[in-house]
XYZ file of N, CA and C in Angstrom:
801
model
N -14.924 -26.811 -93.491
C -14.664 -27.804 -93.881
C -13.250 -28.172 -93.458
N -12.811 -29.449 -92.793
C -11.125 -29.700 -92.081
C -10.754 -30.049 -93.709
N -9.551 -29.060 -93.742
C -8.450 -29.396 -95.119
C -7.137 -30.278 -94.543
N -7.261 -31.288 -95.657
C -6.205 -32.380 -95.371
C -5.131 -31.845 -96.325
N -3.702 -31.915 -95.601
C -2.325 -31.857 -96.110
C -1.288 -33.127 -96.156
N -0.170 -32.594 -96.602
C 0.801 -33.712 -96.547
C 1.930 -32.808 -96.164
N 3.151 -33.615 -95.387
C 4.286 -32.557 -94.573
C 5.072 -33.493 -96.062
N 6.015 -32.301 -96.565
C 6.880 -32.567 -97.612
C 7.768 -33.443 -97.376
N 7.895 -33.799 -95.964
C 9.112 -34.406 -95.570
C 8.781 -36.105 -96.268
N 7.943 -36.727 -96.518
C 7.635 -37.765 -96.870
C 8.397 -37.973 -98.414
N 8.361 -36.711 -98.912
C 9.278 -36.746 -100.110
C 10.362 -35.888 -100.440
N 11.029 -36.194 -99.424
C 12.411 -35.923 -98.684
C 13.267 -35.969 -100.173
N 13.324 -37.044 -100.587
C 14.614 -37.261 -101.875
C 13.790 -36.827 -103.015
N 12.997 -35.775 -103.025
C 12.617 -35.314 -104.434
C 12.751 -33.864 -104.260
N 12.571 -33.224 -105.346
C 12.125 -31.869 -105.099
C 10.778 -31.544 -104.782
N 10.501 -30.135 -104.336
C 9.469 -29.534 -103.907
C 8.257 -29.611 -105.175
N 8.527 -29.132 -106.173
C 7.923 -28.967 -107.261
C 7.189 -30.859 -107.572
N 7.830 -31.658 -107.646
C 7.533 -32.874 -107.574
C 6.300 -33.394 -106.391
N 7.190 -33.017 -105.295
C 6.183 -33.221 -104.006
C 4.872 -32.444 -104.192
N 4.648 -31.514 -104.609
C 3.158 -30.675 -104.529
C 2.560 -31.182 -105.722
N 2.938 -31.430 -106.800
C 2.460 -32.389 -108.207
C 1.760 -33.601 -107.412
N 2.130 -34.607 -106.916
C 2.001 -35.585 -106.693
C 0.616 -35.210 -105.436
N 1.332 -34.709 -104.602
C 0.356 -33.943 -103.027
C -1.031 -33.862 -103.886
N -0.959 -33.006 -104.795
C -2.372 -32.412 -105.585
C -3.142 -33.347 -106.454
N -2.030 -34.140 -107.015
C -2.904 -35.337 -107.832
C -3.586 -36.448 -106.630
N -3.095 -36.268 -105.595
C -3.588 -37.300 -104.575
C -4.714 -36.882 -103.953
N -5.022 -35.559 -104.119
C -6.466 -35.127 -103.864
C -6.394 -34.259 -102.720
N -5.272 -34.210 -102.191
C -5.309 -33.110 -100.923
C -5.363 -31.492 -101.200
N -5.651 -30.713 -100.237
C -6.086 -29.455 -100.154
C -4.722 -28.975 -99.890
N -3.733 -29.209 -99.402
C -2.659 -28.461 -99.114
C -1.269 -28.714 -98.645
N -0.134 -28.568 -98.276
C 1.093 -29.045 -98.136
C 1.549 -28.363 -96.667
N 2.503 -28.898 -95.966
C 3.259 -28.539 -94.828
C 4.606 -28.421 -95.530
N 5.403 -27.289 -95.780
C 6.440 -27.285 -96.165
C 7.542 -27.657 -95.052
N 8.371 -28.777 -95.143
C 9.349 -29.327 -94.473
C 10.351 -28.361 -94.442
N 10.802 -27.715 -93.125
C 12.227 -27.030 -93.074
C 13.039 -27.921 -92.073
N 13.045 -29.036 -91.851
C 13.649 -29.850 -90.868
C 15.307 -29.748 -91.331
N 16.114 -29.221 -90.499
C 17.559 -29.141 -90.678
C 17.774 -30.687 -90.684
N 18.678 -31.366 -91.491
C 19.315 -32.549 -91.644
C 18.334 -33.585 -91.919
N 17.189 -33.388 -92.035
C 16.122 -34.431 -92.407
C 15.493 -33.811 -93.993
N 14.870 -32.821 -94.006
C 14.355 -32.340 -95.410
C 14.120 -30.822 -95.365
N 14.542 -30.169 -96.070
C 14.536 -28.800 -96.202
C 13.910 -28.090 -97.721
N 13.007 -28.352 -97.561
C 12.277 -27.603 -98.980
C 12.170 -26.356 -99.170
N 11.768 -25.893 -97.650
C 12.005 -24.953 -97.019
C 13.338 -24.280 -96.629
N 14.403 -23.637 -96.930
C 15.481 -23.839 -96.497
C 15.833 -22.008 -95.562
N 15.824 -22.209 -94.653
C 15.713 -20.967 -93.770
C 16.996 -20.284 -93.787
N 18.007 -20.547 -94.590
C 19.296 -19.737 -95.015
C 18.852 -19.076 -96.036
N 18.097 -19.170 -96.843
C 17.685 -18.678 -98.211
C 16.481 -18.824 -98.598
N 15.453 -18.395 -97.524
C 13.936 -18.609 -98.242
C 13.522 -17.428 -98.592
N 14.286 -16.253 -98.717
C 14.321 -15.058 -99.661
C 14.291 -15.643 -101.063
N 15.275 -16.120 -101.562
C 15.542 -16.660 -102.575
C 14.421 -17.506 -103.216
N 14.002 -18.450 -102.263
C 12.923 -19.384 -102.616
C 11.514 -18.936 -102.560
N 11.312 -17.909 -101.993
C 9.991 -17.551 -101.317
C 9.161 -17.660 -102.907
N 9.451 -16.719 -103.985
C 8.376 -16.967 -105.181
C 8.450 -17.953 -105.905
N 9.129 -19.119 -106.002
C 9.265 -20.178 -106.795
C 8.428 -21.085 -105.864
N 8.554 -21.208 -104.729
C 7.768 -21.533 -103.806
C 6.295 -21.904 -103.924
N 5.814 -20.293 -103.643
C 4.718 -19.852 -104.121
C 3.969 -20.338 -105.361
N 4.738 -19.858 -106.515
C 4.536 -20.232 -107.614
C 3.894 -21.656 -107.588
N 4.925 -22.761 -107.444
C 4.737 -24.052 -107.315
C 3.467 -24.396 -106.425
N 3.114 -23.502 -105.147
C 1.795 -24.045 -104.764
C 0.492 -23.540 -105.739
N 0.554 -22.414 -106.008
C -0.773 -21.852 -106.796
C -0.694 -22.986 -108.010
N 0.378 -23.285 -108.568
C 0.162 -23.850 -109.952
C -0.661 -25.243 -110.099
N -0.373 -25.892 -108.527
C -0.737 -27.050 -108.280
C -2.251 -26.854 -107.561
N -2.646 -25.855 -107.247
C -4.083 -25.552 -106.416
C -4.278 -26.094 -104.841
N -2.569 -25.972 -104.532
C -2.586 -26.215 -103.038
C -2.801 -25.147 -101.870
N -2.749 -25.066 -100.676
C -2.450 -24.039 -99.912
C -1.445 -24.404 -99.128
N -0.722 -23.527 -98.359
C 0.591 -23.807 -97.800
C -0.334 -23.617 -96.086
N -0.163 -25.221 -95.797
C -0.957 -25.011 -94.425
C -0.106 -24.873 -93.424
N 1.126 -25.081 -93.211
C 2.068 -24.904 -92.331
C 3.344 -25.061 -92.517
N 4.541 -25.218 -91.896
C 5.932 -25.617 -92.083
C 6.233 -26.033 -90.722
N 6.832 -27.265 -90.998
C 7.433 -28.119 -89.427
C 9.372 -27.552 -89.348
N 9.419 -27.100 -88.736
C 10.863 -26.720 -88.323
C 11.717 -27.649 -87.120
N 10.605 -28.038 -86.206
C 11.289 -29.195 -85.375
C 11.677 -28.690 -84.433
N 12.913 -28.365 -84.539
C 13.467 -27.480 -83.646
C 13.090 -26.472 -83.073
N 13.668 -25.935 -81.444
C 13.317 -25.151 -81.002
C 14.558 -23.819 -80.892
N 15.092 -24.406 -81.371
C 16.289 -23.198 -81.837
C 15.727 -22.200 -82.169
N 16.445 -20.881 -81.347
C 15.739 -19.253 -81.878
C 16.137 -19.318 -83.480
N 17.450 -19.334 -83.556
C 18.379 -19.162 -84.561
C 17.424 -20.041 -85.783
N 16.743 -20.585 -85.773
C 16.088 -21.266 -87.150
C 14.498 -20.872 -86.927
N 14.046 -20.484 -85.597
C 12.454 -20.451 -85.519
C 12.508 -18.837 -86.009
N 13.057 -17.917 -85.706
C 13.226 -16.157 -86.103
C 12.849 -16.153 -87.467
N 13.780 -17.030 -88.434
C 13.717 -16.824 -89.735
C 12.389 -17.476 -90.251
N 11.985 -18.616 -89.582
C 11.129 -19.460 -89.906
C 9.388 -18.397 -89.676
N 9.584 -17.742 -88.330
C 8.277 -16.807 -88.568
C 8.594 -15.821 -89.457
N 9.501 -15.257 -90.127
C 9.805 -14.057 -90.917
C 9.136 -15.032 -92.177
N 9.629 -15.662 -92.354
C 9.460 -16.620 -93.732
C 7.918 -16.906 -93.675
N 7.009 -17.481 -92.905
C 5.740 -17.681 -92.576
C 4.848 -16.748 -92.654
N 5.375 -15.680 -91.956
C 4.555 -14.201 -92.293
C 4.358 -13.702 -93.509
N 5.363 -13.862 -94.615
C 5.665 -13.230 -95.858
C 5.176 -14.276 -96.391
N 5.106 -15.607 -96.707
C 4.206 -16.409 -97.255
C 3.136 -17.269 -97.244
N 2.702 -16.019 -95.905
C 1.019 -16.578 -95.719
C 1.025 -18.190 -94.910
N 1.857 -18.467 -94.369
C 1.534 -19.903 -93.459
C 1.370 -19.527 -92.357
N 0.317 -19.839 -91.914
C -0.655 -19.347 -90.495
C 0.374 -20.256 -89.015
N 0.936 -21.250 -89.608
C 1.650 -22.278 -88.390
C 2.948 -23.025 -88.583
N 3.800 -22.605 -87.626
C 5.313 -23.527 -87.365
C 5.086 -24.474 -86.194
N 5.541 -25.863 -86.731
C 5.255 -26.899 -85.885
C 6.924 -27.025 -85.468
N 6.996 -27.381 -84.278
C 8.021 -27.722 -83.557
C 7.800 -29.042 -82.734
N 8.816 -29.774 -82.375
C 8.963 -30.944 -81.129
C 9.332 -30.074 -80.139
N 9.114 -30.793 -78.756
C 9.264 -30.039 -77.524
C 10.824 -30.542 -77.280
N 11.449 -30.950 -77.761
C 12.743 -31.230 -77.185
C 13.171 -31.805 -75.533
N 14.164 -31.855 -75.144
C 14.216 -32.534 -73.780
C 14.092 -34.036 -73.688
N 14.158 -34.691 -72.360
C 14.231 -35.902 -72.453
C 13.042 -35.831 -71.308
N 11.905 -37.253 -71.804
C 11.121 -37.493 -71.040
C 11.341 -37.983 -69.459
N 10.631 -37.730 -68.518
C 9.876 -38.090 -67.299
C 11.790 -37.286 -66.623
N 11.960 -36.015 -67.257
C 13.301 -35.383 -66.423
C 12.561 -34.042 -66.003
N 12.326 -33.487 -64.887
C 11.465 -31.943 -64.612
C 12.069 -31.198 -64.937
N 13.452 -30.892 -64.855
C 13.920 -30.013 -65.338
C 13.693 -29.719 -67.140
N 13.922 -31.114 -67.920
C 13.591 -30.385 -68.827
C 12.054 -30.259 -69.205
N 11.344 -30.549 -68.940
C 10.319 -30.369 -68.759
C 9.885 -28.693 -68.678
N 10.351 -28.178 -67.765
C 10.185 -27.135 -67.528
C 11.120 -25.706 -68.448
N 12.450 -26.395 -68.765
C 13.060 -25.675 -69.677
C 12.151 -25.636 -71.254
N 11.647 -26.874 -71.831
C 11.096 -26.800 -73.102
C 9.404 -26.064 -73.193
N 8.876 -25.828 -71.706
C 7.531 -24.725 -71.281
C 8.278 -23.459 -71.586
N 9.557 -22.989 -70.815
C 9.922 -21.630 -70.742
C 10.279 -21.320 -72.303
N 10.897 -22.099 -73.158
C 11.192 -21.991 -74.300
C 10.225 -22.151 -75.146
N 9.147 -22.252 -74.915
C 7.856 -22.303 -75.873
C 7.240 -21.004 -75.314
N 7.329 -20.791 -74.242
C 6.440 -19.405 -73.734
C 6.990 -18.534 -74.697
N 8.344 -18.530 -74.571
C 9.308 -17.240 -74.786
C 8.745 -17.227 -76.857
N 9.163 -18.522 -77.393
C 8.980 -18.201 -78.338
C 7.763 -18.343 -79.051
N 6.645 -18.301 -78.146
C 5.643 -18.205 -79.040
C 4.898 -16.890 -78.855
N 5.990 -15.761 -78.098
C 5.905 -14.382 -77.940
C 6.141 -13.658 -79.541
N 7.375 -14.254 -79.503
C 7.979 -13.749 -80.965
C 7.144 -14.405 -82.082
N 6.555 -15.352 -82.386
C 5.876 -16.105 -83.091
C 4.339 -14.811 -83.124
N 3.898 -14.564 -82.124
C 2.912 -13.541 -82.279
C 3.178 -12.107 -82.641
N 4.462 -11.588 -82.644
C 5.056 -10.095 -83.044
C 4.921 -10.597 -84.951
N 4.965 -12.143 -85.414
C 5.141 -12.195 -86.459
C 3.371 -12.467 -86.854
N 2.693 -12.647 -86.313
C 1.450 -13.166 -86.904
C 1.041 -14.466 -87.177
N 2.007 -15.094 -86.457
C 1.984 -16.632 -86.873
C 1.663 -17.372 -85.461
N 1.336 -18.551 -85.759
C 1.216 -19.599 -84.458
C 2.190 -20.914 -84.422
N 2.716 -21.004 -83.015
C 3.717 -21.552 -82.685
C 3.060 -22.915 -82.250
N 3.168 -24.189 -82.802
C 2.711 -25.339 -82.360
C 3.527 -26.687 -81.990
N 3.266 -26.947 -80.592
C 4.422 -28.330 -80.239
C 3.323 -29.631 -80.089
N 4.351 -30.615 -80.534
C 3.336 -31.841 -79.946
C 4.014 -32.749 -79.318
N 3.394 -33.619 -78.475
C 3.948 -34.298 -77.701
C 4.586 -35.747 -78.568
N 5.907 -35.862 -78.164
C 6.554 -36.633 -79.047
C 7.327 -37.622 -77.905
N 6.842 -38.590 -78.476
C 7.923 -40.031 -77.556
C 9.348 -39.997 -77.200
N 9.446 -39.870 -76.136
C 10.962 -39.698 -75.849
C 11.238 -38.185 -75.333
N 10.496 -37.480 -75.759
C 10.891 -35.790 -75.308
C 10.205 -35.791 -73.628
N 10.412 -34.202 -73.650
C 10.049 -33.555 -72.464
C 8.549 -33.572 -72.674
N 8.308 -33.273 -73.130
C 6.388 -33.272 -73.760
C 6.090 -34.356 -74.482
N 5.527 -35.816 -73.891
C 5.473 -36.811 -74.433
C 4.246 -37.495 -74.256
N 3.419 -36.863 -73.913
C 1.912 -37.540 -73.420
C 0.678 -36.113 -73.168
N -0.414 -37.300 -72.477
C -1.424 -35.873 -72.496
C -0.962 -34.891 -71.465
N -1.054 -35.162 -69.961
C -0.731 -35.016 -68.864
C 0.932 -33.628 -69.045
N 1.807 -34.148 -70.071
C 2.761 -32.911 -69.704
C 2.123 -32.073 -70.932
N 1.398 -32.554 -71.798
C 0.745 -31.611 -72.760
C -0.077 -30.354 -72.263
N -0.697 -31.034 -71.470
C -1.527 -30.212 -70.312
C -0.732 -28.981 -69.626
N -0.030 -29.414 -69.079
C 0.894 -29.005 -68.338
C 1.544 -27.443 -68.929
N 1.928 -27.972 -70.382
C 2.459 -26.285 -71.157
C 0.993 -25.960 -71.522
N 0.081 -26.475 -71.735
C -1.108 -25.625 -71.856
C -1.591 -24.510 -70.683
N -1.436 -25.138 -69.828
C -1.795 -24.273 -68.407
C -0.891 -23.464 -68.388
N 0.795 -23.474 -68.752
C 1.590 -22.478 -68.257
C 1.911 -21.301 -69.318
N 1.426 -21.652 -70.464
C 1.151 -20.735 -71.705
C 0.034 -20.396 -72.120
N -0.363 -19.004 -71.738
C -1.790 -18.622 -72.156
C -1.370 -17.789 -73.422
N -0.753 -17.550 -74.160
C -0.660 -16.931 -75.116
C -1.639 -17.593 -76.429
N -2.147 -16.377 -77.075
C -3.049 -17.155 -78.247
C -2.330 -17.632 -79.295
N -0.943 -17.291 -79.400
C -0.024 -17.720 -80.646
C 0.809 -18.684 -80.056
N 0.421 -19.817 -78.839
C 0.794 -21.222 -79.117
C -0.213 -21.855 -78.723
N -0.103 -23.263 -79.354
C -1.202 -24.201 -79.978
C -0.264 -25.654 -79.766
N -1.389 -26.641 -79.869
C -1.073 -27.757 -79.694
C -1.019 -28.677 -81.314
N -0.159 -28.921 -81.410
C 0.153 -29.910 -82.812
C -0.466 -31.619 -82.178
N -1.421 -31.926 -82.271
C -1.829 -33.464 -81.788
C -1.807 -34.535 -82.589
N -0.685 -35.150 -82.602
C -0.139 -36.341 -83.322
C -0.831 -37.783 -82.707
N -1.759 -38.647 -83.307
C -2.330 -39.623 -82.487
C -1.323 -40.820 -82.084
N -0.194 -40.772 -83.240
C 1.015 -41.760 -83.141
C 1.825 -41.837 -82.142
N 1.940 -40.398 -81.791
C 2.957 -40.303 -80.446
C 2.363 -40.466 -79.435
N 0.949 -40.369 -79.321
C 0.121 -40.387 -77.923
C -0.300 -42.077 -77.736
N -0.413 -42.727 -79.262
C -0.666 -43.905 -78.999
C 0.333 -44.562 -78.645
N 1.815 -44.276 -79.448
C 2.866 -45.166 -78.653
C 3.368 -44.455 -77.253
N 3.020 -43.472 -76.486
C 3.080 -43.008 -75.265
C 2.094 -44.025 -74.078
N 0.887 -44.948 -74.990
C 0.196 -45.890 -73.958
C -1.346 -45.440 -74.187
N -1.422 -44.555 -74.556
C -2.905 -43.751 -74.860
C -3.838 -44.004 -75.768
N -5.052 -43.947 -75.467
C -5.679 -44.139 -76.600
C -5.839 -42.693 -77.250
N -5.511 -42.754 -78.457
C -5.784 -41.352 -78.998
C -6.931 -40.556 -78.726
N -7.954 -41.344 -79.432
C -9.130 -41.149 -79.459
C -9.864 -40.694 -78.091
N -9.381 -41.002 -77.311
C -9.896 -40.872 -76.021
C -9.028 -39.357 -75.420
N -7.768 -39.573 -75.976
C -7.002 -38.061 -75.277
C -7.035 -36.690 -75.936
N -7.645 -36.991 -77.359
C -7.815 -35.506 -77.272
C -8.938 -35.053 -77.361
N -10.245 -34.884 -76.753
C -10.980 -33.831 -76.010
C -10.227 -32.989 -74.833
N -9.233 -33.409 -74.142
C -8.597 -33.107 -72.982
C -7.813 -31.863 -73.548
N -7.616 -31.705 -74.913
C -6.333 -30.741 -75.330
C -7.271 -29.961 -76.456
N -8.158 -30.296 -77.168
C -8.814 -30.199 -78.232
C -8.740 -28.723 -78.210
N -9.291 -28.350 -77.070
C -9.670 -26.632 -76.900
C -8.133 -25.722 -77.047
N -7.167 -26.231 -77.569
C -5.760 -25.608 -77.828
C -5.165 -26.210 -79.037
N -6.022 -27.072 -79.755
C -5.322 -27.567 -80.735
C -5.070 -26.847 -81.986
N -4.078 -26.728 -82.731
C -4.413 -25.807 -84.316
C -4.209 -26.498 -85.272
N -3.178 -27.673 -85.035
C -2.671 -28.527 -85.948
C -2.904 -29.800 -85.720
N -3.124 -30.873 -86.720
C -3.041 -32.369 -86.397
C -2.102 -32.998 -87.349
N -1.026 -33.821 -86.513
C 0.069 -34.146 -87.801
C -0.811 -35.961 -87.361
N -0.757 -36.715 -88.759
C -1.696 -37.891 -88.559
C -0.795 -38.708 -89.338
N -1.014 -40.028 -88.884
C -0.376 -41.493 -89.518
C -0.910 -42.658 -88.642
N -0.838 -43.192 -89.404
C -0.960 -45.274 -88.239
C 0.158 -45.401 -88.011
N 0.306 -46.400 -86.845
C 1.532 -47.337 -87.027
C 0.895 -48.389 -86.311
N 1.843 -49.542 -86.349
C 1.751 -50.918 -85.723
C 2.219 -51.011 -84.378
N 1.872 -51.280 -83.697
C 2.386 -51.632 -82.297
C 2.582 -50.352 -81.396
N 3.423 -50.349 -80.622
C 3.820 -49.173 -79.933
C 5.517 -49.124 -79.643
N 6.067 -49.635 -80.574
C 7.596 -48.980 -80.675
C 8.149 -47.829 -80.502
N 9.243 -47.573 -80.217
C 9.790 -46.404 -80.477
C 9.316 -45.511 -81.516
N 9.905 -46.137 -82.625
C 9.807 -45.895 -83.854
C 8.212 -46.243 -84.453
N 8.105 -45.050 -85.587
C 6.743 -45.294 -86.626
C 6.649 -46.679 -87.259
N 7.881 -47.078 -87.576
C 7.841 -48.127 -88.501
C 7.850 -47.996 -90.136
N 7.784 -48.969 -90.935
C 8.327 -48.373 -92.387
C 7.073 -47.539 -92.589
N 7.646 -46.961 -93.944
C 6.453 -45.744 -94.541
C 5.005 -46.399 -94.718
N 5.073 -47.431 -95.292
C 4.221 -48.372 -96.138
C 2.913 -48.392 -94.886
N 3.274 -49.031 -93.567
C 2.778 -49.229 -92.604
C 2.123 -47.473 -91.591
N 2.526 -46.451 -91.959
C 2.201 -45.386 -91.632
C 1.171 -44.713 -92.175
N 0.880 -45.679 -93.313
C -0.231 -44.893 -94.495
C -1.762 -44.989 -93.367
N -2.523 -43.934 -93.345
C -4.011 -44.122 -92.552
C -4.359 -45.351 -92.751
N -5.122 -46.235 -91.876
C -5.595 -47.550 -91.986
C -5.126 -49.043 -92.399
N -3.842 -48.703 -92.524
C -2.921 -49.877 -91.928
C -2.192 -50.283 -90.502
N -2.432 -49.576 -89.329
C -1.954 -49.717 -88.177
C -3.050 -50.075 -87.093
N -2.657 -49.891 -85.835
C -3.543 -50.287 -84.787
C -4.410 -48.826 -84.094
N -4.258 -47.747 -84.858
C -4.609 -46.401 -84.161
C -6.161 -46.420 -84.382
N -6.724 -46.038 -83.695
C -8.237 -45.746 -84.084
C -8.555 -44.657 -84.522
N -8.421 -44.673 -85.818
C -8.343 -43.372 -86.601
C -9.710 -43.007 -86.869
N -10.910 -43.419 -86.643
C -11.999 -43.544 -87.179
C -12.538 -42.693 -85.597
N -12.027 -43.226 -85.034
C -12.303 -42.715 -83.124
C -11.837 -41.451 -83.094
N -10.696 -41.271 -83.478
C -10.021 -40.000 -83.483
C -10.341 -38.432 -84.061
N -10.554 -38.950 -85.363
C -11.799 -38.174 -86.454
C -13.151 -37.546 -85.636
N -13.762 -38.877 -85.069
C -15.104 -38.291 -84.338
C -14.711 -37.474 -83.690
N -13.849 -37.728 -82.814
C -13.666 -36.940 -81.535
C -13.303 -35.503 -82.091
N -12.631 -35.195 -83.014
C -12.234 -34.132 -83.771
C -13.258 -33.493 -84.100
N -14.197 -34.009 -85.043
C -15.185 -33.401 -85.442
C -16.285 -32.760 -84.286
N -16.593 -33.981 -83.371
C -17.406 -33.517 -82.607
C -17.150 -32.453 -81.582
N -15.766 -32.449 -81.373
C -15.276 -31.270 -80.893
C -15.103 -29.988 -81.431
N -15.640 -29.749 -82.637
C -15.551 -28.926 -83.186
C -14.247 -28.274 -84.066
N -13.281 -29.070 -84.159
C -11.895 -28.944 -84.819
C -12.075 -28.416 -86.173
N -11.327 -27.485 -86.915
C -11.732 -27.017 -88.368
C -10.481 -26.977 -89.127
N -9.460 -27.212 -88.070
C -7.924 -26.605 -88.747
C -7.318 -27.874 -89.770
N -6.175 -27.664 -90.191
C -5.613 -28.633 -90.815
C -5.289 -30.013 -90.282
N -5.516 -31.175 -91.080
C -5.217 -32.552 -90.903
C -3.971 -32.956 -91.911
N -2.678 -32.773 -91.265
C -1.534 -33.354 -92.571
C -1.044 -34.386 -91.844
N -1.027 -35.173 -93.066
C -0.313 -36.634 -92.934
C 1.326 -36.208 -93.115
N 1.902 -36.947 -92.050
C 3.249 -37.007 -91.504
C 3.801 -38.227 -91.585
N 4.384 -38.601 -92.657
C 5.164 -39.826 -92.615
C 6.683 -39.876 -92.698
N 7.710 -40.006 -91.638
C 8.835 -40.256 -91.750
C 9.501 -41.317 -92.030
N 10.724 -41.455 -92.643
C 11.652 -42.424 -93.053
C 11.804 -42.979 -94.446
N 11.243 -42.010 -95.417
C 11.309 -42.556 -96.580
C 12.840 -42.492 -96.999
N 13.599 -43.735 -97.797
C 14.714 -43.648 -98.385
C 14.741 -43.605 -99.541
N 16.078 -43.405 -99.944
C 16.246 -42.834 -101.073
C 15.981 -44.232 -102.298
N 15.964 -45.494 -101.638
C 15.541 -46.474 -102.770
C 13.791 -46.588 -103.196
N 13.040 -45.875 -102.042
C 11.633 -45.539 -102.282
C 11.383 -44.692 -103.370
N 10.622 -45.472 -104.539
C 10.144 -44.348 -105.451
C 9.311 -43.131 -105.623
N 9.322 -42.061 -106.359
C 8.270 -41.346 -106.267
C 7.111 -42.053 -106.419
N 6.668 -43.150 -107.023
C 5.509 -43.505 -106.997
C 4.876 -44.186 -105.857
N 6.100 -44.870 -104.878
C 5.957 -45.781 -103.991
C 5.571 -44.474 -102.562
N 6.127 -43.229 -102.522
C 5.916 -42.655 -101.233
C 4.466 -41.887 -101.721
N 4.359 -41.678 -103.270
C 2.862 -40.921 -103.613
C 1.591 -42.063 -103.055
N 2.478 -43.737 -103.270
C 0.862 -44.467 -102.953
C 0.346 -44.472 -101.160
N 1.595 -43.941 -100.293
C 1.195 -44.015 -99.166
C 0.326 -42.672 -99.185
N 0.668 -41.787 -99.696
C 0.013 -40.401 -99.763
C -1.424 -40.560 -100.394
N -1.639 -41.423 -101.249
C -2.897 -41.679 -101.774
C -3.552 -42.514 -101.098
N -2.948 -43.561 -100.584
C -3.833 -44.337 -99.885
C -4.370 -43.676 -98.570
N -3.336 -42.878 -97.698
C -3.806 -42.175 -96.841
C -5.291 -41.012 -96.986
N -5.113 -40.503 -98.095
C -6.043 -39.374 -98.381
C -7.293 -40.297 -98.609
N -7.502 -41.175 -98.951
C -8.839 -41.993 -99.557
C -9.403 -42.585 -97.880
N -8.709 -42.923 -97.485
C -9.139 -43.232 -95.913
C -9.804 -42.020 -95.271
N -8.644 -41.133 -94.799
C -9.153 -39.834 -94.064
C -10.246 -39.331 -94.899
N -10.698 -39.375 -96.187
C -11.457 -38.365 -96.860
C -12.619 -39.265 -96.463
N -12.561 -40.034 -96.620
C -13.903 -41.134 -96.338
C -14.208 -40.720 -94.966
N -13.255 -41.114 -93.848
C -13.847 -40.665 -92.802
C -14.558 -39.601 -92.558
N -13.781 -38.502 -92.683
C -14.336 -36.978 -92.835
C -15.763 -36.807 -93.670
N -15.919 -37.618 -94.857
C -16.778 -37.017 -95.030
C -18.043 -37.747 -95.028
N -17.716 -39.121 -94.256
C -18.905 -39.868 -93.080
C -19.344 -38.913 -92.331
N -18.441 -38.064 -91.414
C -18.576 -37.570 -90.335
C -18.898 -35.919 -90.661
N -19.148 -35.757 -91.783
C -19.379 -34.246 -92.251
C -19.012 -33.215 -92.551
N -17.401 -33.515 -92.219
C -16.497 -32.759 -91.932
C -15.814 -32.039 -93.665
N -16.347 -32.847 -94.678
C -15.805 -32.718 -95.718
C -16.649 -32.867 -97.115
């Protein structure tokens, strides 16, 4: 069964306890705990040992699993404590962005080298490092993702396939997924209208609100035998968004994705 989760960055203006409660009430199986410096640090990598027991208790009390954590950065000074925290808290996947600039060969090579190096370190902790193609970054589409896959054989390296970035890179996400699926360990998911640089307002990132063929994407996922986590990642919540507003985005997306995956026999 494919597990559905939410990246806690959607609840960036609320505590992790509040986030976990709402995520569970929406019906999700688990949570990706955000450790994104400057955006949302429900997992504070500078003091994770102090937080560990409280965070684990919150997850357990709400009947959730810790599916992953997002660090975003390739900074070794952040990734090493993230790997240690993930190992201690039984979080199987650490997600990052590729960094660098799009269409700069030197940046792509540097990103791949860094991912290869950090994947070896992830392996020593028994966790998997996943990267996603990110609009504007060195790895930004399927061809550059394939470059990384070919260059990094480590089983501790995987792909976090986010259809919204592939969509905004000018591809059809449902057609692009099969090419990389054999190395996909994690899926970030959200919808978007158009192909602008940003994903748009949080309400329009709710699954089913945008232009991405998410049914086709989920079918490609299931047909390809994927059974890892599918995690809603909605960014851009502001202090003006109430707990109800961000929870509605999560609940609407759960209903949409759960119905699709049940129809496809994956839940």
